[in-house]
mmCIF file of C-alpha atoms in Angstrom:
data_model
loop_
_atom_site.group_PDB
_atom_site.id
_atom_site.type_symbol
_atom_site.label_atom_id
_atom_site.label_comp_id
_atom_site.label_asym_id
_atom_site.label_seq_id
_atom_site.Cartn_x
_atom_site.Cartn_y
_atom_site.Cartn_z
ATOM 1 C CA UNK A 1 98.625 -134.772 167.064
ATOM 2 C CA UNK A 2 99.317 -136.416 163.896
ATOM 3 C CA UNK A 3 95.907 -136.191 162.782
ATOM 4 C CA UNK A 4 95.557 -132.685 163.849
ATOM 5 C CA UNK A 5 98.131 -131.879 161.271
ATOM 6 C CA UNK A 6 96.510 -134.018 158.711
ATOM 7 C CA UNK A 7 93.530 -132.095 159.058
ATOM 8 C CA UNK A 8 95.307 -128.506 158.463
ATOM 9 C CA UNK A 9 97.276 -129.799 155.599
ATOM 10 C CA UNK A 10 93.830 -130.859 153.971
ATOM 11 C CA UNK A 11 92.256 -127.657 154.667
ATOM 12 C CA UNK A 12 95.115 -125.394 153.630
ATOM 13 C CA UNK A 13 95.315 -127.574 150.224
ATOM 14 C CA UNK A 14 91.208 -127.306 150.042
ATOM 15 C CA UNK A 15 91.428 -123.243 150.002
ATOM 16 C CA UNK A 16 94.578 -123.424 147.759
ATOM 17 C CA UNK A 17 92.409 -125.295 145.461
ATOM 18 C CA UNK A 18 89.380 -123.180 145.675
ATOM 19 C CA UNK A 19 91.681 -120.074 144.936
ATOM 20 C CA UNK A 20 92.876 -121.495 141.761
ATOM 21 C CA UNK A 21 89.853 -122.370 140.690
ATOM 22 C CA UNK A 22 88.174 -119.173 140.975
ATOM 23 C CA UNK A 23 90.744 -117.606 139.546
ATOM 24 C CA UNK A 24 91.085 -120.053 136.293
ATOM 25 C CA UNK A 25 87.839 -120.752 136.021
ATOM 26 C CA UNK A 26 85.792 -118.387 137.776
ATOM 27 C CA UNK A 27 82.993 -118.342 134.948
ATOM 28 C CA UNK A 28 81.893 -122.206 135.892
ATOM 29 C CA UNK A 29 81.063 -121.082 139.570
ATOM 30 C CA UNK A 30 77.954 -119.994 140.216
ATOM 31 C CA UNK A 31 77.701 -116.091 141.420
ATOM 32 C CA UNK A 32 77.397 -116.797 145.221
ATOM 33 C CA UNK A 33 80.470 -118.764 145.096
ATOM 34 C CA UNK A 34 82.524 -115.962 143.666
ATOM 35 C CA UNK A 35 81.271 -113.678 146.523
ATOM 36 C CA UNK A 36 81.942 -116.201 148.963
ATOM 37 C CA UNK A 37 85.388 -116.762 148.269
ATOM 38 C CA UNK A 38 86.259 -113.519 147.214
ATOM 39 C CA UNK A 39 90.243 -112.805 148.599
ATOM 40 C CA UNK A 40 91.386 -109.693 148.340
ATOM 41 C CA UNK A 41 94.972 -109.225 148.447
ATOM 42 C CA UNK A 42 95.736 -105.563 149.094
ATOM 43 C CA UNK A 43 97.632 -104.220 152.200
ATOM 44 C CA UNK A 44 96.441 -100.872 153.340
ATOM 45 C CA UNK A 45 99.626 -98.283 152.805
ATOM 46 C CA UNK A 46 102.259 -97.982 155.727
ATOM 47 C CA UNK A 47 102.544 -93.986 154.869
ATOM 48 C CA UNK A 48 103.651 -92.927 158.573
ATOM 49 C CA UNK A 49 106.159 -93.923 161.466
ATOM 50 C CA UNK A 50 106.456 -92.237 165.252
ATOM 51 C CA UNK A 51 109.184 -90.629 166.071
ATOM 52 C CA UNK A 52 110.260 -91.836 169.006
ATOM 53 C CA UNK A 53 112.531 -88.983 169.834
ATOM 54 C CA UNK A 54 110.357 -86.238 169.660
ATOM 55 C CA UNK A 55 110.178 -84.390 172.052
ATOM 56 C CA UNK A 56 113.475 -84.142 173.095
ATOM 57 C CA UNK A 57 112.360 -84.272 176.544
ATOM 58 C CA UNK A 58 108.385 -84.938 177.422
ATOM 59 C CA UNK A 59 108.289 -83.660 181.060
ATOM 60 C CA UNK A 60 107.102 -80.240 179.597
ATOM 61 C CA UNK A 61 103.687 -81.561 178.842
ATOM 62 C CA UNK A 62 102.479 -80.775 182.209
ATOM 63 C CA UNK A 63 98.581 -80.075 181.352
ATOM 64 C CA UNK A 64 95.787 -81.428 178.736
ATOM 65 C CA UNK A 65 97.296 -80.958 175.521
ATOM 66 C CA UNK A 66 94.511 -79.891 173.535
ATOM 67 C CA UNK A 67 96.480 -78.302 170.243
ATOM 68 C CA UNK A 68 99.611 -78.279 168.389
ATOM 69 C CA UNK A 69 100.900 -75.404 165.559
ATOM 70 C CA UNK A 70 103.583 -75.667 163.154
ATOM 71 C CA UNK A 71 105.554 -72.780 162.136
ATOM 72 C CA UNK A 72 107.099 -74.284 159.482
ATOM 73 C CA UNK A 73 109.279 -71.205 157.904
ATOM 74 C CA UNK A 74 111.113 -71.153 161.242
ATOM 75 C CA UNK A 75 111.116 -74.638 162.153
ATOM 76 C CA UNK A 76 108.790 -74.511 165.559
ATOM 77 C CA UNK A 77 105.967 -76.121 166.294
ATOM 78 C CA UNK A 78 103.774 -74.625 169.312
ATOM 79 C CA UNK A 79 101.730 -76.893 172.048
ATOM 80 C CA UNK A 80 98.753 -75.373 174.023
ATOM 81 C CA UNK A 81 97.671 -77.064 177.362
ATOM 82 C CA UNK A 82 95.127 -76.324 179.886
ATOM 83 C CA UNK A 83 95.854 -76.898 184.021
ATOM 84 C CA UNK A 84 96.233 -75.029 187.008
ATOM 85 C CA UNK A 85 99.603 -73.296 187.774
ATOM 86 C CA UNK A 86 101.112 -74.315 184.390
ATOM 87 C CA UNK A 87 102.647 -72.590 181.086
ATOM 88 C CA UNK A 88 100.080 -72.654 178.870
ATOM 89 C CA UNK A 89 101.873 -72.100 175.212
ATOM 90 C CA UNK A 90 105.315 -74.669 175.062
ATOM 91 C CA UNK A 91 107.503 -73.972 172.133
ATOM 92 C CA UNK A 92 109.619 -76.664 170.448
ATOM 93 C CA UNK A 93 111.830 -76.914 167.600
ATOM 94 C CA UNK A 94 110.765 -79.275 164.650
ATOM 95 C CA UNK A 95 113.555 -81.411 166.008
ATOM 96 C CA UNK A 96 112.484 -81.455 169.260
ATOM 97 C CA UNK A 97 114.228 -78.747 171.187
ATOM 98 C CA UNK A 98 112.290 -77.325 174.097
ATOM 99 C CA UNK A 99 112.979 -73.107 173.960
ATOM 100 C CA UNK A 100 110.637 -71.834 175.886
ATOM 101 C CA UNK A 101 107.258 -71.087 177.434
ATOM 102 C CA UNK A 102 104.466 -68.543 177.937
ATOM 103 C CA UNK A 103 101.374 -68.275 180.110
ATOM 104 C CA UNK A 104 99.961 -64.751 178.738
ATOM 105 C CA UNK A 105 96.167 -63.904 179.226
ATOM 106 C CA UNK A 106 95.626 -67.539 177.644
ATOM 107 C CA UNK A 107 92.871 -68.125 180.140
ATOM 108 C CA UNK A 108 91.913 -72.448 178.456
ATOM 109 C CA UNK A 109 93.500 -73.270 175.079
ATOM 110 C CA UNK A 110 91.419 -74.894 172.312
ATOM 111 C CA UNK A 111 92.861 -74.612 169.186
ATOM 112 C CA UNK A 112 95.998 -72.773 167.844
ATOM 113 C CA UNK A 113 97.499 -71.435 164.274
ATOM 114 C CA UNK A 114 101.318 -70.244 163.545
ATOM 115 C CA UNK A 115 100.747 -67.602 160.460
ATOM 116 C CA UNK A 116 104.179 -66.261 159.911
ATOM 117 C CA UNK A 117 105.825 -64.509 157.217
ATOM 118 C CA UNK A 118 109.333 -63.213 156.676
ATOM 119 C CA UNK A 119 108.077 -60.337 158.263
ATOM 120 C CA UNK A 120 106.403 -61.618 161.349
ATOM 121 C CA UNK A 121 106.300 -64.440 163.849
ATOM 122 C CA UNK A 122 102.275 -64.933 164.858
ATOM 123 C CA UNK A 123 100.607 -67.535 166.595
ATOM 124 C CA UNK A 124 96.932 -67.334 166.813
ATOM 125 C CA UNK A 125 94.848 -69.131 169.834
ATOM 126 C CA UNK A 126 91.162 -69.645 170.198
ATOM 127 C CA UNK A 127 90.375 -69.174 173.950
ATOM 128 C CA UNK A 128 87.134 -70.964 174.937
ATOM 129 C CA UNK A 129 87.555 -70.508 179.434
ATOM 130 C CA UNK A 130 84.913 -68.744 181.161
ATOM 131 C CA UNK A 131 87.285 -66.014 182.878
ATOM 132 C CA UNK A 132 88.465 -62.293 181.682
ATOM 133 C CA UNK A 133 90.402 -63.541 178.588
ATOM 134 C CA UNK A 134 87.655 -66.344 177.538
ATOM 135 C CA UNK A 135 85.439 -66.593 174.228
ATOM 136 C CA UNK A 136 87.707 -65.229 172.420
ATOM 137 C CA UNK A 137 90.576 -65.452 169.466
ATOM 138 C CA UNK A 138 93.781 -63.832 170.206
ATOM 139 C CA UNK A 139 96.889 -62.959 168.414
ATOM 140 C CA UNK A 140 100.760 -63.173 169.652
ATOM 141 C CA UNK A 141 104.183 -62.828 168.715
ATOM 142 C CA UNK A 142 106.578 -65.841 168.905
ATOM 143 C CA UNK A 143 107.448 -64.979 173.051
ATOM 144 C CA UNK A 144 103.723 -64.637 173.551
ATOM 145 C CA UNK A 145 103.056 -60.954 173.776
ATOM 146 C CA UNK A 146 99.578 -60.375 173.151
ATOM 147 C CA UNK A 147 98.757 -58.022 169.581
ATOM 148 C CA UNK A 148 94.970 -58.460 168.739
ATOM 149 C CA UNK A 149 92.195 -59.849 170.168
ATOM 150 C CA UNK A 150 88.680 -60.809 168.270
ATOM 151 C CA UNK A 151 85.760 -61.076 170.134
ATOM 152 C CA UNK A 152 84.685 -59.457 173.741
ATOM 153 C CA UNK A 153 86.839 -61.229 176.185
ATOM 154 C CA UNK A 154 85.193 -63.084 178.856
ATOM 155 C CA UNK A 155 81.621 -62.691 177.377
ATOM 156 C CA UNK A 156 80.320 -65.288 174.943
ATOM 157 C CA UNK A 157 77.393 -64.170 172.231
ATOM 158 C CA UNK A 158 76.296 -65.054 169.017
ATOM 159 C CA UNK A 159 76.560 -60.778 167.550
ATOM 160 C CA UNK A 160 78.612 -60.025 164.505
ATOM 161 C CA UNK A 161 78.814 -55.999 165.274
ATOM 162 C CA UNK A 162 80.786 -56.272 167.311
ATOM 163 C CA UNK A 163 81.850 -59.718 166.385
ATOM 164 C CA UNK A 164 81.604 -62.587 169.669
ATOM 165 C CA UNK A 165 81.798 -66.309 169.821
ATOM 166 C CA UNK A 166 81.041 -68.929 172.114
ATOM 167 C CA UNK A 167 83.688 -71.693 172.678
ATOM 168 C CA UNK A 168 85.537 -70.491 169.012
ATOM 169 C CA UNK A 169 86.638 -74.235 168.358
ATOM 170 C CA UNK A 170 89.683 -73.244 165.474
ATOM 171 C CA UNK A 171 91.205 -71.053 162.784
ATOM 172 C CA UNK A 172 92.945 -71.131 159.637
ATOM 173 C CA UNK A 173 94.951 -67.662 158.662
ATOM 174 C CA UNK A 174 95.617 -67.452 154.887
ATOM 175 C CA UNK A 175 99.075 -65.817 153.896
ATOM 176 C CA UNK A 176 97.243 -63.339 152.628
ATOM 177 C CA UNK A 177 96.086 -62.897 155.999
ATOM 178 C CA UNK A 178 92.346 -63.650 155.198
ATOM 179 C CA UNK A 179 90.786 -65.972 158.477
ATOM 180 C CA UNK A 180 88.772 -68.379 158.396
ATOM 181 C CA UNK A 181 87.114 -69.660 161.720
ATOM 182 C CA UNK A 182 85.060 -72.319 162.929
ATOM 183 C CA UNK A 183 83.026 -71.112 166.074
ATOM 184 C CA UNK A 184 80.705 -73.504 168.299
ATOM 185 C CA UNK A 185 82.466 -75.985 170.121
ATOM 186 C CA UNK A 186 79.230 -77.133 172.071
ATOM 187 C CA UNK A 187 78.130 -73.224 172.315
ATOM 188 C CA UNK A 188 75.580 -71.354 171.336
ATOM 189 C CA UNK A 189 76.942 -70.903 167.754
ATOM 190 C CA UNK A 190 77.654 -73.465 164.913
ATOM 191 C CA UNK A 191 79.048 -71.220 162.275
ATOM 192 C CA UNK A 192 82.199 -70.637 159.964
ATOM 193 C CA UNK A 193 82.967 -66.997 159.360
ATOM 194 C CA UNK A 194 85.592 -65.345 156.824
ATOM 195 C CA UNK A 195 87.492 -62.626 157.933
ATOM 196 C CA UNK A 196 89.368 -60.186 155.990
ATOM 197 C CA UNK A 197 92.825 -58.791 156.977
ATOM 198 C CA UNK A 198 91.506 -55.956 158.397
ATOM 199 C CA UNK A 199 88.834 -58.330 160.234
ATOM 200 C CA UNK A 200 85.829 -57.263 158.466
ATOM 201 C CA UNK A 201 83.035 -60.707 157.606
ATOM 202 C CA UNK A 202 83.013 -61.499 154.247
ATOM 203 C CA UNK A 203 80.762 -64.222 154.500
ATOM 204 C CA UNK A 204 79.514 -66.229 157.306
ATOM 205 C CA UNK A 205 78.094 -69.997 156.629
ATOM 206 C CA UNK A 206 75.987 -72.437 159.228
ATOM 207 C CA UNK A 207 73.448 -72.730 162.100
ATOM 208 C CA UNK A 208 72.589 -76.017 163.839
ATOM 209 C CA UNK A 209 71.441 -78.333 161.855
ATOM 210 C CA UNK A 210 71.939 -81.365 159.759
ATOM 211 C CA UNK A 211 71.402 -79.929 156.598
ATOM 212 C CA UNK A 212 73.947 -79.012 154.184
ATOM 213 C CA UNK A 213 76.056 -75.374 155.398
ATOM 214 C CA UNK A 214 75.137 -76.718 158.950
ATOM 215 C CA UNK A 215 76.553 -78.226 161.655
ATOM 216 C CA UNK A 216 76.892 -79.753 165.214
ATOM 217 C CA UNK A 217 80.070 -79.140 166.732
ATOM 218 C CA UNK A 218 82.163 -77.513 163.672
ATOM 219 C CA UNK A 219 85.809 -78.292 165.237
ATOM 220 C CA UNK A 220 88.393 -78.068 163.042
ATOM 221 C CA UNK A 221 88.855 -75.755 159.632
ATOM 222 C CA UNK A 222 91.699 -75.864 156.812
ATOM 223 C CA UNK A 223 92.191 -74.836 153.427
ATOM 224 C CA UNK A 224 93.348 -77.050 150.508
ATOM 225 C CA UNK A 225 95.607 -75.762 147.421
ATOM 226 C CA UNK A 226 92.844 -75.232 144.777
ATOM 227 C CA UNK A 227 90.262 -72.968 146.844
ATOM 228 C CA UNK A 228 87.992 -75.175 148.869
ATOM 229 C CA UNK A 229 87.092 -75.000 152.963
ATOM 230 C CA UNK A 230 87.053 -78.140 154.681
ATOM 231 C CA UNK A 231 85.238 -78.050 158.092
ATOM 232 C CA UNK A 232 85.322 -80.954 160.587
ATOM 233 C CA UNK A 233 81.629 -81.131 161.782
ATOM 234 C CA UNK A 234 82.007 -83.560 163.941
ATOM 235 C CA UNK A 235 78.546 -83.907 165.736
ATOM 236 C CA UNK A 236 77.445 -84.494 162.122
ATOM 237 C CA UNK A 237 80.198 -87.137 161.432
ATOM 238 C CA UNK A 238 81.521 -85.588 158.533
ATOM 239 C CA UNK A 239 83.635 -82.924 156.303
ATOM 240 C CA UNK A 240 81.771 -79.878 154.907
ATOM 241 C CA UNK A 241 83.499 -78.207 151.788
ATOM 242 C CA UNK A 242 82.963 -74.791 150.694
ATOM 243 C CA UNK A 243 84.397 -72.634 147.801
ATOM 244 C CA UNK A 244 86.953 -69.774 150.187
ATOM 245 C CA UNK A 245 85.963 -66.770 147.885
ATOM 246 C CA UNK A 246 81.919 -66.944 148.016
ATOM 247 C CA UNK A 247 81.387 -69.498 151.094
ATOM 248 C CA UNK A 248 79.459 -71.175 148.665
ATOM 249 C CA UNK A 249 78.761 -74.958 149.679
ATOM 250 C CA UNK A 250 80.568 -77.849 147.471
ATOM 251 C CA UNK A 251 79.855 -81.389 149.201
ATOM 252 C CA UNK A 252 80.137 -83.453 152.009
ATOM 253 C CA UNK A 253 82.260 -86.255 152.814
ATOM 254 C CA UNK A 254 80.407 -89.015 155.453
ATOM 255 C CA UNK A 255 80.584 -92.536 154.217
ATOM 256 C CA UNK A 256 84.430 -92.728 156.349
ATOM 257 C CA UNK A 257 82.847 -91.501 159.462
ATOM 258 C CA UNK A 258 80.183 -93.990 160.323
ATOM 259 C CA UNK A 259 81.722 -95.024 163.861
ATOM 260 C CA UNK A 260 82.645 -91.182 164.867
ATOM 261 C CA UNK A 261 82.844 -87.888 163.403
ATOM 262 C CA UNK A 262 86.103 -86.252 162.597
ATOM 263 C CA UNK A 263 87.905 -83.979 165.632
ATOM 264 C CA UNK A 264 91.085 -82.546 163.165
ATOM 265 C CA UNK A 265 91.302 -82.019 159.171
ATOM 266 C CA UNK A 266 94.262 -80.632 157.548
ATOM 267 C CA UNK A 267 96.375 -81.885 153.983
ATOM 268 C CA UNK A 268 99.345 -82.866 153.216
ATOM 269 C CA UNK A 269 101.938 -80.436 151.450
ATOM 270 C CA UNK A 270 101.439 -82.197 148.064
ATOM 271 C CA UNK A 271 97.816 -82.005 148.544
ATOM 272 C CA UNK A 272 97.522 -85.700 148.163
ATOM 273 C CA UNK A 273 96.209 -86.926 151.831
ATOM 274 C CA UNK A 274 93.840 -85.572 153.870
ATOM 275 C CA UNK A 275 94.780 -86.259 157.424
ATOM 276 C CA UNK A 276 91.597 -86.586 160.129
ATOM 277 C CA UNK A 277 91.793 -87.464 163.737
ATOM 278 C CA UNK A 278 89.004 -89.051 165.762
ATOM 279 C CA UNK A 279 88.643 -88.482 169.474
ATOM 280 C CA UNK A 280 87.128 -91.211 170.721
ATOM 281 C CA UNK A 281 88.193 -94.430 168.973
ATOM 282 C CA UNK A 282 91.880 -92.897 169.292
ATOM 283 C CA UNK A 283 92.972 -93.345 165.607
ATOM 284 C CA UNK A 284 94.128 -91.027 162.712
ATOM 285 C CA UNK A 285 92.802 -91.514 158.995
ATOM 286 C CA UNK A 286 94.814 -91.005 156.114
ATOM 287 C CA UNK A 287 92.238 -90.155 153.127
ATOM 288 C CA UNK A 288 92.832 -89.561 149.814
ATOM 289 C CA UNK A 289 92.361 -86.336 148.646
ATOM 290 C CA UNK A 290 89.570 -85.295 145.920
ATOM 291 C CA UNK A 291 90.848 -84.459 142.503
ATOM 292 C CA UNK A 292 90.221 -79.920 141.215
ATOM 293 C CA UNK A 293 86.384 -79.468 141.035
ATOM 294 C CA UNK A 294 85.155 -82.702 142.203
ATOM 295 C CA UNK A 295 84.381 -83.504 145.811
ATOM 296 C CA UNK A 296 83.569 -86.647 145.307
ATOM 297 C CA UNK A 297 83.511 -89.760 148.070
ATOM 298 C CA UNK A 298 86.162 -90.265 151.021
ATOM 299 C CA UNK A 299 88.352 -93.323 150.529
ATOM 300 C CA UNK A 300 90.933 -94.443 153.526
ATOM 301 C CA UNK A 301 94.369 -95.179 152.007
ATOM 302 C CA UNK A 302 95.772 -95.730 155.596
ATOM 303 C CA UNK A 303 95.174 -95.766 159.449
ATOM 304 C CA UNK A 304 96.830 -94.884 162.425
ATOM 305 C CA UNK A 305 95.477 -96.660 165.722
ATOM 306 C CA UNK A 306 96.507 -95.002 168.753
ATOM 307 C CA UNK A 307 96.673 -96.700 172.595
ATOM 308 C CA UNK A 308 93.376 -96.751 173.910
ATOM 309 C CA UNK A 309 92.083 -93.180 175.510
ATOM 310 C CA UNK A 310 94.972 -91.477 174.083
ATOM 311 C CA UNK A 311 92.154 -89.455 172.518
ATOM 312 C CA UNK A 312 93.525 -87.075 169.644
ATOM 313 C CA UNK A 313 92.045 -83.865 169.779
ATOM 314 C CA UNK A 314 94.175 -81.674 166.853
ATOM 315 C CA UNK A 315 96.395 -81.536 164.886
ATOM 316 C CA UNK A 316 99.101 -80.013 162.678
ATOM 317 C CA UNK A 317 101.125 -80.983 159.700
ATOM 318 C CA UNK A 318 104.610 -79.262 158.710
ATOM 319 C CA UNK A 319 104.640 -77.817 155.492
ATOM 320 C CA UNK A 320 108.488 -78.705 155.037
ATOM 321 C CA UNK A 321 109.088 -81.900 156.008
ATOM 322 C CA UNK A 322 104.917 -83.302 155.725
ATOM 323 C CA UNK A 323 105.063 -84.343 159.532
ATOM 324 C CA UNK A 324 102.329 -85.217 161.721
ATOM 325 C CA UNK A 325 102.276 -83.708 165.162
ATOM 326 C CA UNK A 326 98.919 -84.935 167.004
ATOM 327 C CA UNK A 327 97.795 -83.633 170.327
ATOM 328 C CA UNK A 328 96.663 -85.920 173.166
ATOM 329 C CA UNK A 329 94.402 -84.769 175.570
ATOM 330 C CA UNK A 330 93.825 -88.419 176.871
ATOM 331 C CA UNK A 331 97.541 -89.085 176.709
ATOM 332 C CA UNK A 332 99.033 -85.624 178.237
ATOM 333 C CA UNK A 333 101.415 -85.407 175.437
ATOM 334 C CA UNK A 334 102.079 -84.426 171.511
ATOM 335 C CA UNK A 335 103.214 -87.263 169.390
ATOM 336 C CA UNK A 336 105.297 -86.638 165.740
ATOM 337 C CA UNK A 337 104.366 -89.030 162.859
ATOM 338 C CA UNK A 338 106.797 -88.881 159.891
ATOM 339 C CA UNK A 339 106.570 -89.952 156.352
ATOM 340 C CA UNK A 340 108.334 -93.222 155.830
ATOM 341 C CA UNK A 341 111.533 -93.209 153.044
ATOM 342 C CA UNK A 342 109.230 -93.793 150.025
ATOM 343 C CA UNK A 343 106.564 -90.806 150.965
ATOM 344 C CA UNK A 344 109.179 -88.670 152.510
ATOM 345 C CA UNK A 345 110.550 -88.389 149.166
ATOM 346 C CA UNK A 346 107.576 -86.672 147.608
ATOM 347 C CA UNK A 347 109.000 -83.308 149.929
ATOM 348 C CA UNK A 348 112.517 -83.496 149.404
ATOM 349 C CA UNK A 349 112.602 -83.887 145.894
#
């Protein structure tokens, strides 16, 4: 035993040496010496914490919760979930309240958007199920009363006049009320089209392909503060960026997504984090966002590993307070990530 600790002693002092060596006289060594005892020091940022508490209570996650909405302006955040016999829309408070749910003509939930002004309460749900209200995007008031639907209900297509989808994946709804929507979530489209207010195109991007303006699976859609489209194109393993006024194409991010494509993109209020889920390996990357006019590469600043199959599908982040709520569909739940004291205070300053 004695020796055994003899023998660590000598190796901890042998790296200690090496260290200060390299470090005071790094010049003498020859080059694959400095590679091979390279240390790096830096910790990757600690930028989010679960809340425990949230939800209040969890027994209302009865289904597959496939996506999550944040009204932020009236403090709710809105859960979709697909199952037999089951609300389909549950409505919390941003502290966890459950007030109440809705089962409306939401025939199987994929992704969901709360657009509200002073004026209106609207949540907006892209409806990818194969029955009467299916392949299509839908618009309802806060208690779920249906107000416009986009699309031809129950039958997919890949026509602009009118307008269909197949398996419409998400949406983003501008406060100007412009739309942007990613449609082809493993259907026969792989498109992102601009809508006006009024619902008229303005520009459509995308077929499948690998090319740039293509994709495989385009999932997931936001907007960031200075103009630019990102699109989650998952089959492709990366995030597509295009200019919101002409559709024109700006870059790619892919070098972060070697292991698995992105499934969720959205930013943080401040604009400084871009915040991507990935199904599969269960884990949420925080990346740093690009600077005004340059796209740039993708850089992690932080990670989130999730339990094993908890598989995040979307997500939503509040405007207000720069929480995380993640949806689950492996885990049956939605889980809320908050900034920790020294982020936190970016939003409440």
């Amino acid at each position: 035993m004695t020796r055994f600790w003899v023998c660590i002693a000598g190796a901890g002092c042998f790296l200690a040496l090496l260290v200060l060596h390299s470090r005071f006289c790094a010049s003498r060594l020859p080059p694959h010496l400095h590679l091979a005892f390279k240390i790096s020091w830096r910790a990757e940022e600690i930028l989010y914490r679960l809340d425990v508490d949230w939800p209040m209570y969890s027994e209302y996650f009865t289904g597959a919760t496939f996506c999550v909405a944040v009204d932020s302006l009236n403090g709710l955040v809105y859960v979709a979930q697909r199952g037999d016999n089951i609300p389909k829309v549950l409505v919390f408070t941003e502290d966890g309240y459950f007030l109440r749910a809705w089962n409306y003509t939401v025939d199987t939930p994929h992704g969901i958007f709360a657009a509200s002004t002073p004026q209106e309460k609207s949540v907006w749900i892209t409806d990818v199920g194969s029955g009467f209200y299916g392949h299509t995007i839908k618009k309802y008031n806060s208690f779920g009363d249906l107000v416009q639907v986009l699309g031809t209900p129950g039958k997919k297509g890949t026509g602009l006049n009118p307008l269909q989808f197949d398996n419409p994946a998400e949406l983003h709804v501008e406060d100007t009320g412009d739309i942007y929507i990613v449609d082809g979530d493993g259907g026969l489209n792989n498109r992102l089209i601009k809508l006006s207010q009024d619902f008229m195109i303005l520009w459509l991007r995308g077929e499948n392909g690998t090319g740039p303006a293509k994709f495989n699976i385009p999932h997931s859609v936001t907007l960031d503060s200075t103009g630019r489209v990102w699109v989650a194109d998952r089959g492709n393993r990366r995030l597509q960026v295009f200019d919101k006024d002409t559709g024109d194409w700006l870059g790619e991010w892919s070098s972060c997504f070697s292991e698995e494509g992105p499934s969720a993109v959205r930013f943080t209020p401040d604009g400084k984090y871009v915040v991507v889920a990935q199904l599969n390996l269960s884990r949420l990357l925080i990346l740093a966002a690009p600077p005004v006019g340059n796209i740039g590469d993708c850089s992690v600043v932080s990670t989130i590993q999730l339990a094993d199959q908890v598989s995040p599908h979307l997500l939503a982040v509040s405007r207000e307070t720069g929480a995380v709520y993640v949806a689950e569909i492996g885990a049956k739940q939605v889980q809320k990530y908050v900034p920790v004291n020294r982020y936190f205070s970016l939003f409440s300053s």
